[in-house]
PDB file of C-alpha atoms in Angstrom:
ATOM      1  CA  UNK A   4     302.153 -40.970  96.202  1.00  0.00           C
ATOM      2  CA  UNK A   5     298.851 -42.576  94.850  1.00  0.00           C
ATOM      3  CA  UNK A   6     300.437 -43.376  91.948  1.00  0.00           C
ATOM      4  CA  UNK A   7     301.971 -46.979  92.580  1.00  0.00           C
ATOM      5  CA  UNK A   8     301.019 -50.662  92.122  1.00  0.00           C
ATOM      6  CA  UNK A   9     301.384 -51.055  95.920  1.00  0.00           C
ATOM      7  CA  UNK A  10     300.543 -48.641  99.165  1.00  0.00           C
ATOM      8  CA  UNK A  11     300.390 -48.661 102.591  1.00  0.00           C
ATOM      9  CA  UNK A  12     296.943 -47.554 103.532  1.00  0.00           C
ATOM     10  CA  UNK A  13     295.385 -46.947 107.425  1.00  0.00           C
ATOM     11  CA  UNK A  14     293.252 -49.401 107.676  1.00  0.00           C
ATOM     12  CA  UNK A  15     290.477 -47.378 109.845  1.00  0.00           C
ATOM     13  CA  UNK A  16     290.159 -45.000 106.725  1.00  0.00           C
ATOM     14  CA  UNK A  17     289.858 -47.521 104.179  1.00  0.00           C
ATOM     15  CA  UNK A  18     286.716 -48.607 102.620  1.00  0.00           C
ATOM     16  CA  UNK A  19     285.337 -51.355 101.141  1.00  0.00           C
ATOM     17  CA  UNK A  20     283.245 -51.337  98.150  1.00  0.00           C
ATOM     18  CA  UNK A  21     280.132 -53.430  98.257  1.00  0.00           C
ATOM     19  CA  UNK A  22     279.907 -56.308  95.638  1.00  0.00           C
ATOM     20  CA  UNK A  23     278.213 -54.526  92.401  1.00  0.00           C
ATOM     21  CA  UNK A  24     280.596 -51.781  92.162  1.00  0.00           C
ATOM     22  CA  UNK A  25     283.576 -52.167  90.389  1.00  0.00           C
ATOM     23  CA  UNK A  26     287.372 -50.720  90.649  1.00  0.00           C
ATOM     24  CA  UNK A  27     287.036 -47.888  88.437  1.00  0.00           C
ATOM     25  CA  UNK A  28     283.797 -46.361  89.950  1.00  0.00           C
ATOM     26  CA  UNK A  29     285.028 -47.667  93.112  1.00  0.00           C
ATOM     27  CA  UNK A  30     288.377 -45.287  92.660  1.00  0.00           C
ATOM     28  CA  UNK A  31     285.672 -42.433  91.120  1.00  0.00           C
ATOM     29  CA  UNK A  32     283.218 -41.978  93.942  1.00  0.00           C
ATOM     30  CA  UNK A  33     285.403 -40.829  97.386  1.00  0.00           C
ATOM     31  CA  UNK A  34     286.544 -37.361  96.198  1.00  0.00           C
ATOM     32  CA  UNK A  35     283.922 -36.319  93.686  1.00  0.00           C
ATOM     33  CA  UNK A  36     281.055 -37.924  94.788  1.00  0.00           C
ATOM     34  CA  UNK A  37     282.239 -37.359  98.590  1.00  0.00           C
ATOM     35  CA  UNK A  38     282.809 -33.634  97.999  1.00  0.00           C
ATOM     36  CA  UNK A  39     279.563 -33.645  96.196  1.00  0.00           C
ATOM     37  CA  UNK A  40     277.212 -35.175  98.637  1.00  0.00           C
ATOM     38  CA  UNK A  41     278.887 -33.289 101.564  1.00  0.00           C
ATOM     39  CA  UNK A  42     278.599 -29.743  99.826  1.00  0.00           C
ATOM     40  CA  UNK A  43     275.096 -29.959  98.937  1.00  0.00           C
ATOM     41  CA  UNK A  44     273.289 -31.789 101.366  1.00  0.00           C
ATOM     42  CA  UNK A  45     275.009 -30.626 104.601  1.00  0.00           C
ATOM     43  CA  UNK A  46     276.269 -27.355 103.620  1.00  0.00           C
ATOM     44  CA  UNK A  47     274.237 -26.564 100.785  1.00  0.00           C
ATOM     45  CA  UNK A  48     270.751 -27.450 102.805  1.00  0.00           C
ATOM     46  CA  UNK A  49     269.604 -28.540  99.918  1.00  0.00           C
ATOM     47  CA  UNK A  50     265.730 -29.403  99.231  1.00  0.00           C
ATOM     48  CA  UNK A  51     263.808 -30.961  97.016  1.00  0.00           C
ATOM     49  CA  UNK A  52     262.108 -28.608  94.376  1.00  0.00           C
ATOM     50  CA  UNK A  53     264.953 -26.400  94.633  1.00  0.00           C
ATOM     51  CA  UNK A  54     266.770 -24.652  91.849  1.00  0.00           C
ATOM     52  CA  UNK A  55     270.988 -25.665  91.826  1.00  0.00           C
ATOM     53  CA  UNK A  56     273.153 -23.876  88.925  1.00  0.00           C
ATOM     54  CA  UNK A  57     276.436 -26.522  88.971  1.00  0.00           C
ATOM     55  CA  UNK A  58     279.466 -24.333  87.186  1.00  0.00           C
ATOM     56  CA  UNK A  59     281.765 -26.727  85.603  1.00  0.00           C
ATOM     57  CA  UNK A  60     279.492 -29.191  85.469  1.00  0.00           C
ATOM     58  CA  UNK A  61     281.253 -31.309  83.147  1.00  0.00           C
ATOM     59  CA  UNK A  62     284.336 -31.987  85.435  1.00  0.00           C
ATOM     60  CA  UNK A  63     284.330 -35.076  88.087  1.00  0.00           C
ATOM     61  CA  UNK A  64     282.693 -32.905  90.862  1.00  0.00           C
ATOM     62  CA  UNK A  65     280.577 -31.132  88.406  1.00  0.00           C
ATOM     63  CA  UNK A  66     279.136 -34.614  86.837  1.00  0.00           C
ATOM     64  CA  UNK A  67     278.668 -35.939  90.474  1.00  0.00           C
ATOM     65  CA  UNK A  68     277.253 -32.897  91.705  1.00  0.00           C
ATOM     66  CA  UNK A  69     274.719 -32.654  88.634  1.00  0.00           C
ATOM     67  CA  UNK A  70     273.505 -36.697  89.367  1.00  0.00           C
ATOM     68  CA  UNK A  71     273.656 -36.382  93.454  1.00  0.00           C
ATOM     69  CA  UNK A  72     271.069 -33.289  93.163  1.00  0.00           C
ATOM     70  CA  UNK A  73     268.996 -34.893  90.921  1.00  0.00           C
ATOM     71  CA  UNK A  74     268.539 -37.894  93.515  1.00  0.00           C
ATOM     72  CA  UNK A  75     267.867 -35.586  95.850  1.00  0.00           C
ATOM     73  CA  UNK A  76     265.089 -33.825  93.817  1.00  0.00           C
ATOM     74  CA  UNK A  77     266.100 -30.724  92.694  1.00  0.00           C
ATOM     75  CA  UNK A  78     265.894 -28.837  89.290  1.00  0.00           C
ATOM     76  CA  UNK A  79     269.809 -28.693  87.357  1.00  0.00           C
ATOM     77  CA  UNK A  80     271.242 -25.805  85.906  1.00  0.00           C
ATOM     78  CA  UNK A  81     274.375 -27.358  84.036  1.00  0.00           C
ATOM     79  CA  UNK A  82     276.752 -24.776  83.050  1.00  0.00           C
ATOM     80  CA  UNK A  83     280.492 -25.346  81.215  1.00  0.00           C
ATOM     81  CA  UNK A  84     282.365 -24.052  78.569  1.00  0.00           C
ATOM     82  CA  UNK A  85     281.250 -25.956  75.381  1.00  0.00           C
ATOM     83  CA  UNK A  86     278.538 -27.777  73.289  1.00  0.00           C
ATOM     84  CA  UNK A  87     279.701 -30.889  73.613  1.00  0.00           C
ATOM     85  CA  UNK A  88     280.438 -30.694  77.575  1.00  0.00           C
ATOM     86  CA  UNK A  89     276.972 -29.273  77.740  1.00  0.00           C
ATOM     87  CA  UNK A  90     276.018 -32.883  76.194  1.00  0.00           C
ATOM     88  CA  UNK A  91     276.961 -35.286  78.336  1.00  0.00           C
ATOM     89  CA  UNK A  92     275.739 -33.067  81.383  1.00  0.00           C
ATOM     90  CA  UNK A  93     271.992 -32.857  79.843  1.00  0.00           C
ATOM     91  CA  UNK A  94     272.877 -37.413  79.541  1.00  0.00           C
ATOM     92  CA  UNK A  95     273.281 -37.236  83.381  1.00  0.00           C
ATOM     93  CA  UNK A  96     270.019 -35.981  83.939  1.00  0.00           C
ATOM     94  CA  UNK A  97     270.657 -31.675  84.075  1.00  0.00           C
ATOM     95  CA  UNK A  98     267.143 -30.228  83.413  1.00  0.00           C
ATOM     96  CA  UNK A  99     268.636 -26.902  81.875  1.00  0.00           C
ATOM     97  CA  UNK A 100     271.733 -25.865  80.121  1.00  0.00           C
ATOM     98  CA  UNK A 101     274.252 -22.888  79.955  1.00  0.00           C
ATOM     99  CA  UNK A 102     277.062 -22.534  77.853  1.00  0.00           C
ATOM    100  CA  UNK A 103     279.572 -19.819  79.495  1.00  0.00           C
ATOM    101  CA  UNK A 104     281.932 -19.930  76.571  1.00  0.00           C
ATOM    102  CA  UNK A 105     279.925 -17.498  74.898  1.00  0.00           C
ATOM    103  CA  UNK A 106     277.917 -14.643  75.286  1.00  0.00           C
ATOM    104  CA  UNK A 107     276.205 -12.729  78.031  1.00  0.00           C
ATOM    105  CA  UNK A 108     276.617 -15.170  81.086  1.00  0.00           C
ATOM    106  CA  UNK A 109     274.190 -13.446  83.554  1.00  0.00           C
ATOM    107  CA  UNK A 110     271.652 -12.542  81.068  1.00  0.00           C
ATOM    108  CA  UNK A 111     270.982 -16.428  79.905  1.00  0.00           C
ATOM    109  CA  UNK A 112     271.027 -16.999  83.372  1.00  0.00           C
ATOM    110  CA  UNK A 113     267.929 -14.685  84.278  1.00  0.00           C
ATOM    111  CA  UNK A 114     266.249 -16.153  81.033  1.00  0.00           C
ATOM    112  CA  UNK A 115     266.324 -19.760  82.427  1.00  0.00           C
ATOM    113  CA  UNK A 116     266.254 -19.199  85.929  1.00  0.00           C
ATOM    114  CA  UNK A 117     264.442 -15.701  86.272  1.00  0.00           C
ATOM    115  CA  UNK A 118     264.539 -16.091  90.485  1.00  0.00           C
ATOM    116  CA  UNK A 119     268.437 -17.325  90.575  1.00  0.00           C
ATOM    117  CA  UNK A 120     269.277 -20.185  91.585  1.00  0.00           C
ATOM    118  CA  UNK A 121     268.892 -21.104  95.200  1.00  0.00           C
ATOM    119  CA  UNK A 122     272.358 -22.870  95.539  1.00  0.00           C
ATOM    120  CA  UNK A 123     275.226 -22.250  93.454  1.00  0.00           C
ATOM    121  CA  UNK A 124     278.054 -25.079  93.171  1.00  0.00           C
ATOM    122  CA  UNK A 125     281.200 -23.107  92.258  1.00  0.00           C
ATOM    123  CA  UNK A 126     284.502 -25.307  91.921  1.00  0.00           C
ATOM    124  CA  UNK A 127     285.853 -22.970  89.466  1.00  0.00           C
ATOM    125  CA  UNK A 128     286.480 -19.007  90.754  1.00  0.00           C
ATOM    126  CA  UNK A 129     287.900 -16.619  88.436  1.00  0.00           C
ATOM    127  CA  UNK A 130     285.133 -13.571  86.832  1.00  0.00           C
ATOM    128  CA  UNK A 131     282.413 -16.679  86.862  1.00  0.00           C
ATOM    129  CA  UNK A 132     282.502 -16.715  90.687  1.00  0.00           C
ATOM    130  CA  UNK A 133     280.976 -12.806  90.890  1.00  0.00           C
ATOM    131  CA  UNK A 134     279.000 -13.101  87.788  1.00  0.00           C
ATOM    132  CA  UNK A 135     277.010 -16.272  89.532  1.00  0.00           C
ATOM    133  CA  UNK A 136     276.931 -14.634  92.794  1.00  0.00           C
ATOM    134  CA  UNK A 137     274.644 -11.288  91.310  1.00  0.00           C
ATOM    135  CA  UNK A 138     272.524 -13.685  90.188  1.00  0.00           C
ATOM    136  CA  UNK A 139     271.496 -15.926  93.325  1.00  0.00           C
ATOM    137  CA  UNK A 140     268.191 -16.090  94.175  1.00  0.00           C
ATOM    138  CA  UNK A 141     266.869 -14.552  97.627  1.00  0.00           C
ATOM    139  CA  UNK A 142     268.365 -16.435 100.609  1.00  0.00           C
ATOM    140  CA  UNK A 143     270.547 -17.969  98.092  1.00  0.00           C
ATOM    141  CA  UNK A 144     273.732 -20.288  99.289  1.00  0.00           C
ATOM    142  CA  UNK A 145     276.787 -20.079  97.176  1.00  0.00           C
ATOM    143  CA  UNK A 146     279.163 -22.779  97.840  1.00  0.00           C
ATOM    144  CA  UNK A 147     282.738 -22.462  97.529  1.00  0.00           C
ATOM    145  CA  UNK A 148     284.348 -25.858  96.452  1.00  0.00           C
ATOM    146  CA  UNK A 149     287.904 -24.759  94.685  1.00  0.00           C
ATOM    147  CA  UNK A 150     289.154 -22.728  92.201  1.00  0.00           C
ATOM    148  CA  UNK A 151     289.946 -24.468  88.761  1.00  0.00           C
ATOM    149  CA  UNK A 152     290.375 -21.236  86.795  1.00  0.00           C
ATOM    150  CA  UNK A 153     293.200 -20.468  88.889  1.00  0.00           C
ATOM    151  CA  UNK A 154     291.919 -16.946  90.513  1.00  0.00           C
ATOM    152  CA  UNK A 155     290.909 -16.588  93.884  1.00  0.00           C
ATOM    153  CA  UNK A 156     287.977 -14.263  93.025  1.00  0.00           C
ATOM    154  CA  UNK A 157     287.342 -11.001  95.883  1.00  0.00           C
ATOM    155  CA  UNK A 158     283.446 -10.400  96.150  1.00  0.00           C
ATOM    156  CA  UNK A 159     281.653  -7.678  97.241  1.00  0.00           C
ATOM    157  CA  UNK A 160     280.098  -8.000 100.694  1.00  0.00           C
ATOM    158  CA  UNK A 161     277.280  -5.866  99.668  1.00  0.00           C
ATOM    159  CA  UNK A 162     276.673  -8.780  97.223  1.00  0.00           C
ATOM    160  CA  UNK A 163     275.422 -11.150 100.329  1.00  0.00           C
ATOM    161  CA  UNK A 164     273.582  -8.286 102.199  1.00  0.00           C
ATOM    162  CA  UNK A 165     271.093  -7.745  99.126  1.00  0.00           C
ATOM    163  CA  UNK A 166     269.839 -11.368  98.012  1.00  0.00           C
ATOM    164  CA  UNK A 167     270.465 -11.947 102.028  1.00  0.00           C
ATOM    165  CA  UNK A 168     272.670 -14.968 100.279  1.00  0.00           C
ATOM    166  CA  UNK A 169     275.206 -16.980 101.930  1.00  0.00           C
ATOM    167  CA  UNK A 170     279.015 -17.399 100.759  1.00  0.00           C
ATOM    168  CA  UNK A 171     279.427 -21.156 102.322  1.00  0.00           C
ATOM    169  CA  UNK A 172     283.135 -22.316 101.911  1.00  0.00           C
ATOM    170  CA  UNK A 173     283.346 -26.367 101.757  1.00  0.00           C
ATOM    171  CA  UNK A 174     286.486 -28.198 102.642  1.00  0.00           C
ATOM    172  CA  UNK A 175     285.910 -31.904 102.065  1.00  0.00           C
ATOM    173  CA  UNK A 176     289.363 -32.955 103.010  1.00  0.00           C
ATOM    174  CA  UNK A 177     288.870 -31.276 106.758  1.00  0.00           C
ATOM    175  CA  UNK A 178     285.398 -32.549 107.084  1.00  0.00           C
ATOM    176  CA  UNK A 179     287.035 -35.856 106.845  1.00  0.00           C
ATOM    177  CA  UNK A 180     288.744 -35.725 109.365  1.00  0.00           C
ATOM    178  CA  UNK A 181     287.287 -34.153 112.056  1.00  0.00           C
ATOM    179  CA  UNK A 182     283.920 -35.462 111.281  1.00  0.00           C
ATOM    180  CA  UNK A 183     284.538 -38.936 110.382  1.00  0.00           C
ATOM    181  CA  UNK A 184     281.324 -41.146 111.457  1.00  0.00           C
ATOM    182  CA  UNK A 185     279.251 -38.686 109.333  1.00  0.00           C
ATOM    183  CA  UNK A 186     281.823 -38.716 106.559  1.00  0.00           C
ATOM    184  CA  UNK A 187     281.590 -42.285 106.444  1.00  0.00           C
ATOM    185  CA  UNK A 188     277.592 -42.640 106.265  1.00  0.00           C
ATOM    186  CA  UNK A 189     277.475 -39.774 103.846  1.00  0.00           C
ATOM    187  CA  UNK A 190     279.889 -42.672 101.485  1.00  0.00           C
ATOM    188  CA  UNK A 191     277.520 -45.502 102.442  1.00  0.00           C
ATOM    189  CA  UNK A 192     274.809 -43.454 101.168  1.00  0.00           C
ATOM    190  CA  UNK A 193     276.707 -42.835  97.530  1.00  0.00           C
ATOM    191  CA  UNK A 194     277.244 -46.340  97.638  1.00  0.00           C
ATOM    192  CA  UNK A 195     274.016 -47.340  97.726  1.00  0.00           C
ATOM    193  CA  UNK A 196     272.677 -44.959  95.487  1.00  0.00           C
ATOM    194  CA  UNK A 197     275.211 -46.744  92.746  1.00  0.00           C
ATOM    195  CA  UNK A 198     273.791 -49.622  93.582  1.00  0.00           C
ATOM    196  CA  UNK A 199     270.248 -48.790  93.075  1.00  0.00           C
ATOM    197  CA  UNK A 200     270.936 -46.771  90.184  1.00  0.00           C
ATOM    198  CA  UNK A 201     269.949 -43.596  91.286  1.00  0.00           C
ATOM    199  CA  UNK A 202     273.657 -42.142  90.209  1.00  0.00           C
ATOM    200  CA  UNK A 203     275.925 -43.527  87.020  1.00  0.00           C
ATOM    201  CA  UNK A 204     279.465 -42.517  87.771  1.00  0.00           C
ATOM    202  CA  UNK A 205     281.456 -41.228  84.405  1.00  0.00           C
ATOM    203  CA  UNK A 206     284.559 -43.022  84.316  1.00  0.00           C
ATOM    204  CA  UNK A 207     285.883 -41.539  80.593  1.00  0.00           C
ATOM    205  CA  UNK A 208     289.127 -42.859  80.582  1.00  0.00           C
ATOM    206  CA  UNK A 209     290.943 -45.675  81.734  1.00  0.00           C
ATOM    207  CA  UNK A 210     295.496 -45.224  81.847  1.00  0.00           C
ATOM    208  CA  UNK A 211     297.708 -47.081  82.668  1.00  0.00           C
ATOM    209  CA  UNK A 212     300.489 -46.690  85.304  1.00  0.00           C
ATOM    210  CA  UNK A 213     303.014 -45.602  82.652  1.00  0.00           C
ATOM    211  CA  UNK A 214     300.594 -43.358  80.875  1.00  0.00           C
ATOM    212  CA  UNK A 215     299.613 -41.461  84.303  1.00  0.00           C
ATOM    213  CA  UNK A 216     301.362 -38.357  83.360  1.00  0.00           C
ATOM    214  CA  UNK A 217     298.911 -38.498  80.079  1.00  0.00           C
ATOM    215  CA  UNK A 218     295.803 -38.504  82.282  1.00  0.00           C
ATOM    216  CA  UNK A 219     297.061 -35.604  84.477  1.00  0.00           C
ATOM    217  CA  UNK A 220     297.753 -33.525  81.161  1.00  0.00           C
ATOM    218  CA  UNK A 221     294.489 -33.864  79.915  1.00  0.00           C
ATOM    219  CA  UNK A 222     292.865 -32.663  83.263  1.00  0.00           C
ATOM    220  CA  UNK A 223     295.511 -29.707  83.224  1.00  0.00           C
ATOM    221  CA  UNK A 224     294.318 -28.730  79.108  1.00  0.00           C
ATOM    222  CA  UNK A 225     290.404 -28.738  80.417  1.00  0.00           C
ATOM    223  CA  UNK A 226     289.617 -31.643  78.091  1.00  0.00           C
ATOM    224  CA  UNK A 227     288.160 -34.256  80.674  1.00  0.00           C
ATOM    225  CA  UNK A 228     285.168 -35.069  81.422  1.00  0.00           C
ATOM    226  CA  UNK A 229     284.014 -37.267  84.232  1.00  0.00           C
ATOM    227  CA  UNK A 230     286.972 -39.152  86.153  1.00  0.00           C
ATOM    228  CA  UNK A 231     290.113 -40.197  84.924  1.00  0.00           C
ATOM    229  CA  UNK A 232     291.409 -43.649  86.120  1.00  0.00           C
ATOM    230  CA  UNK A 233     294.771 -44.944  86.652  1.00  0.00           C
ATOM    231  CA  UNK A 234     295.275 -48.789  86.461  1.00  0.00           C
ATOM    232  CA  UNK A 235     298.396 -50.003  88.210  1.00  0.00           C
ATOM    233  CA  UNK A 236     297.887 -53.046  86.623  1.00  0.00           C
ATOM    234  CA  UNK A 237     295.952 -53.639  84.044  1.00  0.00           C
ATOM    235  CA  UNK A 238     294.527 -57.257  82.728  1.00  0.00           C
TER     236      UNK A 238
END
């Protein structure tokens, strides 16, 4: 119901940009950068100097997560499915790169990151899910964001018991809601980081109203990358 030139909105959960920020990264930050932030600092742990593999790191909460853990200090393992996506992931600061379109997924994993990865970022399931999770690094933390490949991938249990690794499940929309004060500084926070410049939202393409069903096709066919914004009205 997003999709409208007008809506009624509760006025306790709305917030307000800051001057310096305009509509379109406004509209980009709350469910990327939100999901982002929450995943990896809270239930991710993470520190600086640590090692984070980002799968689909070309998407909106792969791009977010990529910049956000680079703020915080940590060493980026971008991983998507081409080239080109591998591109404009290395442009928002990844430190290493790995294309899992081709070839031997795991092994040019252990030839980048020969300890694994201390946190994985998984919004994508499917075979990559298992293949990441045999490669985390001792007392490793896999987070499970979604499932863009459409499988709901079953893992071995033994899997956790031998890294001693942690399968950390991550639901942004809950958090929310029954955790709202912290929700809400953990947006100020994004906020300012936009404003200083530590983080560069990707807005890549800009529809309007009438061209909405456009936008959501080219999210379905894997061919975005960064956020997608509707304009109600453009002008």
């Amino acid at each position: 119901g997003a999709f409208a030139e007008e809506v009624v909105a509760d006025v306790e959960k709305t917030q307000i940009s800051p001057e310096g920020i305009g509509h379109d990264v406004a509209a980009s930050l709350n469910i990327v950068y939100g999901t982002s932030y929450h995943a990896i600092f809270d239930r991710g742990q993470l520190q600086a100097g640590e090692t984070i593999l980002v799968l689909g790191a070309a998407g909106g909460v792969g791009l977010a997560t990529v910049e956000l853990a680079k703020a915080g200090g940590a060493t980026v393992i971008a991983a998507a499915s081409s080239d080109e996506k591998l591109a404009v992931c290395k442009e928002r600061g990844a430190d290493m790169l790995l294309n899992y379109g081709e070839g031997d997924f795991r092994a040019k994993l252990k030839e980048i990151c020969p300890k694994g990865p201390d946190i994985i970022y998984d919004p994508v399931g499917g075979e990559l899910t298992e293949k990441a999770f045999r490669s985390i690094g001792w007392r490793g933390r896999h987070l499970v964001i979604g499932f863009a490949a459409g499988e709901i991938p079953k893992i071995p249990l033994n899997l956790a018991l031998l890294k001693q690794a942690s399968l950390v499940g991550v639901f942004w929309g809950e958090y929310t809601r029954r955790e709202p004060k912290t929700y809400e500084n953990d947006m100020k926070t994004i906020m300012d980081w936009v404003l200083e410049a530590r983080i560069k939202p990707l807005v890549s393409g800009h529809y309007s109203l009438a061209d909405g069903g456009k936008a959501i096709r080219h999210i379905a066919d894997r061919k975005a990358v960064g956020k997608l914004v509707i304009e109600p009205r453009q002008g």
